[in-house]
């Protein structure tokens, strides 16, 4: 049974029902598709691939409504982090207090910098759970696409069923490399991307796949590039840049109004590469981890 509820005191509407959430928050999320790329993409994946695609726990959603207007939204796909759109510090405190009062156990939060920091501080205040900054990310939007050059030998091709085992391995390696754990089962992810044609491999003239770049579904005119991965021993040869250029060009050709991607700000190589291709900064995000709550 759904646990939707609402109080006038805090104006947060909570639900486990995806359709209910999208009815209430869909227009708000689509109003700023770049900044809302993660909730737009995740909810589309939940809608098309099923509610357990990111884990066995029931997804959780929330909408901040005041005077008939949606001001913010959140989602969580347990056991993963809470993801929140931009909030004032006051509204971050209200949300933290509400979730703490309901006995929610959160592993962390992912949001724009100011919102993430405000919620992390409020969560610690209301639960006693210390927060530690895990990662700083930068969201980029494609401007004028420019091949980074020189283009490495070989060319792009779409991953197919015979590439499945390699995609499984690379997905696991990528998840470990970015340090955020495996958010999605590798087998389910590979099958979905093969079905949709959502992974491009860079292949050498000898027929060896040496890098991959993927794109998610187009939602509200935006497409996000992810993942981009080259095995460690093959890096520094231009393969990732070439593959990213190809998937970016394909997204534009398919009608995307905005092509986006995230980087780890601790990785200067990827940040420099994507800017050479034509990506420009939009906003910075932070991921905080919470340790287990103490008794209050």
Short mmCIF file of C-alpha atoms in Angstrom, two decimals:
data_model
loop_
_atom_site.label_atom_id
_atom_site.label_comp_id
_atom_site.label_asym_id
_atom_site.label_seq_id
_atom_site.Cartn_x
_atom_site.Cartn_y
_atom_site.Cartn_z
CA UNK A 1 0.00 0.00 0.00
CA UNK A 2 1.20 3.48 -0.78
CA UNK A 3 2.16 5.68 2.16
CA UNK A 4 1.32 9.05 0.62
CA UNK A 5 0.77 11.75 3.19
CA UNK A 6 0.70 15.51 3.48
CA UNK A 7 0.58 18.08 6.24
CA UNK A 8 -0.03 21.81 6.05
CA UNK A 9 2.81 22.39 8.50
CA UNK A 10 5.66 21.32 6.27
CA UNK A 11 4.09 21.26 2.79
CA UNK A 12 5.96 18.08 1.78
CA UNK A 13 3.88 15.45 0.03
CA UNK A 14 5.45 11.98 0.32
CA UNK A 15 4.59 8.93 -1.76
CA UNK A 16 5.87 5.60 -3.06
CA UNK A 17 3.70 5.92 -6.19
CA UNK A 18 5.75 6.92 -9.26
CA UNK A 19 2.73 7.98 -11.33
CA UNK A 20 1.45 10.11 -8.45
CA UNK A 21 4.87 11.73 -8.10
CA UNK A 22 5.17 12.48 -11.82
CA UNK A 23 1.64 13.90 -11.94
CA UNK A 24 2.54 16.33 -9.20
CA UNK A 25 6.20 17.07 -9.99
CA UNK A 26 6.60 16.26 -13.69
CA UNK A 27 6.05 19.79 -15.00
CA UNK A 28 8.40 21.20 -12.36
CA UNK A 29 11.16 18.73 -13.25
CA UNK A 30 10.75 19.45 -16.96
CA UNK A 31 10.92 23.20 -16.36
CA UNK A 32 14.69 22.96 -15.70
CA UNK A 33 15.75 19.80 -17.54
CA UNK A 34 19.50 20.33 -17.17
CA UNK A 35 19.51 20.81 -13.40
CA UNK A 36 16.89 18.06 -13.03
CA UNK A 37 18.56 15.57 -15.37
CA UNK A 38 19.02 12.93 -12.67
CA UNK A 39 15.41 12.77 -11.41
CA UNK A 40 14.12 12.98 -14.98
CA UNK A 41 16.32 10.12 -16.14
CA UNK A 42 15.87 7.94 -13.06
CA UNK A 43 12.08 8.24 -13.04
CA UNK A 44 11.98 7.44 -16.76
CA UNK A 45 14.06 4.32 -16.11
CA UNK A 46 11.77 3.31 -13.24
CA UNK A 47 8.76 3.83 -15.51
CA UNK A 48 10.14 1.74 -18.37
CA UNK A 49 12.27 -0.87 -16.58
CA UNK A 50 10.35 -1.40 -13.33
CA UNK A 51 10.43 -0.11 -9.77
CA UNK A 52 13.14 -2.55 -8.62
CA UNK A 53 15.68 -1.65 -11.30
CA UNK A 54 17.93 0.19 -8.81
CA UNK A 55 17.37 -2.14 -5.83
CA UNK A 56 14.79 -4.18 -3.97
CA UNK A 57 13.51 -1.36 -1.78
CA UNK A 58 10.42 0.60 -2.80
CA UNK A 59 11.40 3.96 -4.36
CA UNK A 60 10.49 7.01 -2.28
CA UNK A 61 9.38 10.38 -3.62
CA UNK A 62 8.55 13.78 -2.23
CA UNK A 63 7.15 17.06 -3.55
CA UNK A 64 7.35 20.44 -1.82
CA UNK A 65 4.13 22.33 -2.63
CA UNK A 66 3.18 25.80 -1.44
CA UNK A 67 0.26 27.94 -2.61
CA UNK A 68 -0.45 25.44 -5.35
CA UNK A 69 3.09 25.64 -6.74
CA UNK A 70 5.77 22.96 -6.72
CA UNK A 71 8.99 24.36 -5.25
CA UNK A 72 11.18 21.24 -5.03
CA UNK A 73 11.21 17.46 -5.24
CA UNK A 74 13.23 14.48 -4.10
CA UNK A 75 13.56 10.79 -4.88
CA UNK A 76 15.38 7.87 -3.36
CA UNK A 77 15.87 4.36 -4.70
CA UNK A 78 16.92 2.36 -1.61
CA UNK A 79 19.61 1.54 -0.66
CA UNK A 80 21.05 4.57 -2.47
CA UNK A 81 21.43 8.25 -1.58
CA UNK A 82 18.63 10.76 -1.30
CA UNK A 83 18.58 13.01 -4.37
CA UNK A 84 17.06 16.48 -3.89
CA UNK A 85 16.44 19.42 -6.21
CA UNK A 86 17.53 22.87 -5.01
CA UNK A 87 16.25 23.90 -1.57
CA UNK A 88 16.67 26.85 0.75
CA UNK A 89 18.43 26.02 4.05
CA UNK A 90 15.09 26.42 5.83
CA UNK A 91 13.35 23.95 3.53
CA UNK A 92 16.28 21.53 3.77
CA UNK A 93 15.88 21.63 7.56
CA UNK A 94 12.14 21.00 7.31
CA UNK A 95 12.70 17.99 5.05
CA UNK A 96 15.42 16.55 7.29
CA UNK A 97 13.18 16.94 10.34
CA UNK A 98 10.25 15.28 8.55
CA UNK A 99 12.25 12.28 7.34
CA UNK A 100 13.97 11.87 10.70
CA UNK A 101 10.62 11.93 12.50
CA UNK A 102 9.38 9.18 10.20
CA UNK A 103 12.37 7.03 11.16
CA UNK A 104 14.00 7.09 7.72
CA UNK A 105 17.57 5.76 7.58
CA UNK A 106 19.54 7.56 4.88
CA UNK A 107 23.03 6.58 3.65
CA UNK A 108 23.64 10.08 2.30
CA UNK A 109 22.48 12.88 0.04
CA UNK A 110 23.26 14.05 -3.51
CA UNK A 111 22.28 17.58 -4.54
CA UNK A 112 23.58 20.93 -5.71
CA UNK A 113 26.34 22.11 -3.36
CA UNK A 114 24.36 24.51 -1.19
CA UNK A 115 21.41 22.15 -0.84
CA UNK A 116 23.58 19.12 -0.11
CA UNK A 117 25.53 20.94 2.59
CA UNK A 118 22.39 22.38 4.19
CA UNK A 119 20.61 19.03 4.26
CA UNK A 120 23.69 17.21 5.59
CA UNK A 121 24.00 19.73 8.43
CA UNK A 122 20.28 19.49 9.21
CA UNK A 123 20.33 15.69 9.11
CA UNK A 124 23.18 15.60 11.62
CA UNK A 125 21.34 18.04 13.86
CA UNK A 126 18.09 16.03 13.81
CA UNK A 127 19.55 12.51 13.94
CA UNK A 128 23.05 12.78 15.34
CA UNK A 129 24.44 11.11 12.20
CA UNK A 130 27.73 12.76 11.17
CA UNK A 131 28.05 13.69 7.49
CA UNK A 132 31.23 13.36 5.45
CA UNK A 133 31.78 14.86 2.00
CA UNK A 134 32.31 11.95 -0.38
CA UNK A 135 32.55 13.57 -3.82
CA UNK A 136 32.24 16.89 -5.62
CA UNK A 137 30.75 16.72 -9.12
CA UNK A 138 30.32 19.20 -11.94
CA UNK A 139 27.41 19.16 -14.37
CA UNK A 140 28.34 20.17 -17.92
CA UNK A 141 26.17 21.11 -20.91
CA UNK A 142 27.37 20.72 -24.50
CA UNK A 143 27.93 23.96 -26.38
CA UNK A 144 29.59 23.69 -29.79
CA UNK A 145 30.74 20.11 -30.34
CA UNK A 146 34.43 19.94 -31.25
CA UNK A 147 36.32 16.72 -31.87
CA UNK A 148 39.33 16.75 -29.49
CA UNK A 149 41.70 15.38 -32.15
CA UNK A 150 43.74 13.76 -33.32
CA UNK A 151 41.16 11.01 -33.76
CA UNK A 152 42.66 7.66 -32.72
CA UNK A 153 42.77 4.77 -35.19
CA UNK A 154 39.56 2.82 -35.56
CA UNK A 155 35.99 3.94 -35.24
CA UNK A 156 32.72 3.74 -33.35
CA UNK A 157 30.13 1.00 -33.36
CA UNK A 158 27.03 0.26 -31.32
CA UNK A 159 27.36 -2.45 -28.67
CA UNK A 160 25.40 -5.62 -29.42
CA UNK A 161 24.56 -8.86 -27.63
CA UNK A 162 27.97 -10.38 -28.31
CA UNK A 163 29.51 -7.52 -26.30
CA UNK A 164 27.44 -8.29 -23.21
CA UNK A 165 30.17 -9.91 -21.11
CA UNK A 166 32.55 -7.06 -21.80
CA UNK A 167 29.89 -4.51 -20.89
CA UNK A 168 29.25 -6.33 -17.60
CA UNK A 169 32.93 -6.22 -16.74
CA UNK A 170 33.38 -2.59 -17.76
CA UNK A 171 30.28 -1.49 -15.86
CA UNK A 172 31.64 -3.07 -12.67
CA UNK A 173 35.07 -1.51 -13.25
CA UNK A 174 33.53 1.89 -13.95
CA UNK A 175 31.39 1.75 -10.80
CA UNK A 176 34.46 0.92 -8.72
CA UNK A 177 36.52 3.65 -10.39
CA UNK A 178 34.03 6.46 -9.75
CA UNK A 179 33.75 5.43 -6.11
CA UNK A 180 29.98 5.57 -5.78
CA UNK A 181 29.29 1.85 -5.80
CA UNK A 182 27.10 -0.09 -8.20
CA UNK A 183 23.82 1.81 -8.42
CA UNK A 184 22.29 -0.63 -10.90
CA UNK A 185 22.70 -4.35 -11.50
CA UNK A 186 25.30 -4.74 -14.23
CA UNK A 187 23.41 -7.45 -16.11
CA UNK A 188 20.15 -5.48 -16.15
CA UNK A 189 22.04 -2.34 -17.18
CA UNK A 190 23.85 -4.10 -20.03
CA UNK A 191 20.65 -5.69 -21.33
CA UNK A 192 18.82 -2.35 -21.26
CA UNK A 193 21.61 -0.52 -23.06
CA UNK A 194 21.97 -3.24 -25.70
CA UNK A 195 18.19 -3.17 -26.29
CA UNK A 196 18.18 0.61 -26.70
CA UNK A 197 21.45 0.94 -28.60
CA UNK A 198 22.64 3.14 -25.77
CA UNK A 199 26.34 2.18 -25.71
CA UNK A 200 28.92 3.12 -28.31
CA UNK A 201 32.23 1.28 -28.36
CA UNK A 202 35.42 2.64 -29.87
CA UNK A 203 36.97 -0.20 -31.85
CA UNK A 204 40.54 -0.41 -33.14
CA UNK A 205 41.30 -1.41 -36.74
CA UNK A 206 41.99 -4.92 -35.37
CA UNK A 207 38.43 -5.15 -34.05
CA UNK A 208 39.23 -4.69 -30.35
CA UNK A 209 36.83 -2.62 -28.25
CA UNK A 210 38.96 -0.19 -26.22
CA UNK A 211 36.48 2.29 -24.70
CA UNK A 212 32.76 2.88 -24.25
CA UNK A 213 30.46 5.86 -23.96
CA UNK A 214 26.76 5.65 -23.25
CA UNK A 215 23.67 7.82 -23.24
CA UNK A 216 20.47 7.58 -21.26
CA UNK A 217 16.95 8.14 -22.54
CA UNK A 218 15.93 11.50 -23.95
CA UNK A 219 13.54 13.12 -21.47
CA UNK A 220 12.29 16.71 -21.61
CA UNK A 221 14.71 17.40 -24.44
CA UNK A 222 17.81 16.43 -22.44
CA UNK A 223 20.15 13.47 -22.83
CA UNK A 224 22.88 12.67 -20.33
CA UNK A 225 26.11 11.00 -21.40
CA UNK A 226 27.08 8.17 -19.03
CA UNK A 227 29.06 6.11 -18.50
CA UNK A 228 32.34 6.94 -20.23
CA UNK A 229 35.04 4.35 -19.55
CA UNK A 230 38.43 3.23 -20.83
CA UNK A 231 40.32 0.40 -19.10
CA UNK A 232 43.34 1.66 -17.20
CA UNK A 233 45.97 0.17 -19.50
CA UNK A 234 44.38 1.80 -22.58
CA UNK A 235 44.05 5.35 -21.29
CA UNK A 236 45.80 8.38 -22.70
CA UNK A 237 45.26 7.42 -26.34
CA UNK A 238 42.16 9.49 -27.13
CA UNK A 239 39.66 6.63 -27.10
CA UNK A 240 37.30 8.11 -24.47
CA UNK A 241 37.28 11.51 -26.16
CA UNK A 242 36.49 9.95 -29.54
CA UNK A 243 33.68 7.80 -28.11
CA UNK A 244 32.20 10.74 -26.18
CA UNK A 245 32.27 12.90 -29.30
CA UNK A 246 30.37 10.22 -31.22
CA UNK A 247 27.60 9.75 -28.65
CA UNK A 248 27.28 13.53 -28.24
CA UNK A 249 26.92 13.95 -32.01
CA UNK A 250 24.36 11.14 -32.13
CA UNK A 251 22.31 12.70 -29.32
CA UNK A 252 22.17 16.00 -31.18
CA UNK A 253 21.23 14.23 -34.40
CA UNK A 254 18.41 12.46 -32.55
CA UNK A 255 16.95 15.83 -31.55
CA UNK A 256 18.30 16.41 -28.06
CA UNK A 257 18.07 20.06 -27.06
CA UNK A 258 20.60 19.64 -24.25
CA UNK A 259 23.41 17.08 -23.97
CA UNK A 260 24.75 16.81 -20.45
CA UNK A 261 27.30 14.93 -18.39
CA UNK A 262 28.73 14.83 -14.87
CA UNK A 263 32.38 14.67 -13.88
CA UNK A 264 34.21 14.04 -10.64
CA UNK A 265 35.98 17.31 -9.85
CA UNK A 266 38.87 15.30 -8.40
CA UNK A 267 39.64 14.05 -11.93
CA UNK A 268 41.31 16.92 -13.84
CA UNK A 269 41.85 14.75 -16.94
CA UNK A 270 38.15 14.15 -17.62
CA UNK A 271 37.19 17.75 -16.81
CA UNK A 272 39.77 19.06 -19.28
CA UNK A 273 38.77 16.54 -21.94
CA UNK A 274 35.08 17.35 -21.87
CA UNK A 275 35.74 21.07 -22.05
CA UNK A 276 37.89 20.53 -25.14
CA UNK A 277 34.98 18.67 -26.74
CA UNK A 278 32.72 21.66 -26.08
CA UNK A 279 31.08 21.00 -22.71
CA UNK A 280 30.58 24.01 -20.44
CA UNK A 281 29.93 24.09 -16.66
CA UNK A 282 26.34 24.40 -15.44
CA UNK A 283 26.43 23.73 -11.69
CA UNK A 284 28.37 21.88 -9.01
CA UNK A 285 26.94 19.05 -6.93
CA UNK A 286 28.08 17.27 -3.77
CA UNK A 287 27.59 13.79 -2.36
CA UNK A 288 27.64 13.33 1.42
CA UNK A 289 27.74 10.06 3.33
CA UNK A 290 25.91 9.72 6.65
CA UNK A 291 27.09 7.39 9.37
CA UNK A 292 24.56 5.49 11.45
CA UNK A 293 22.32 7.64 13.64
CA UNK A 294 23.10 7.87 17.32
CA UNK A 295 20.52 7.68 20.08
CA UNK A 296 19.06 11.10 20.85
#
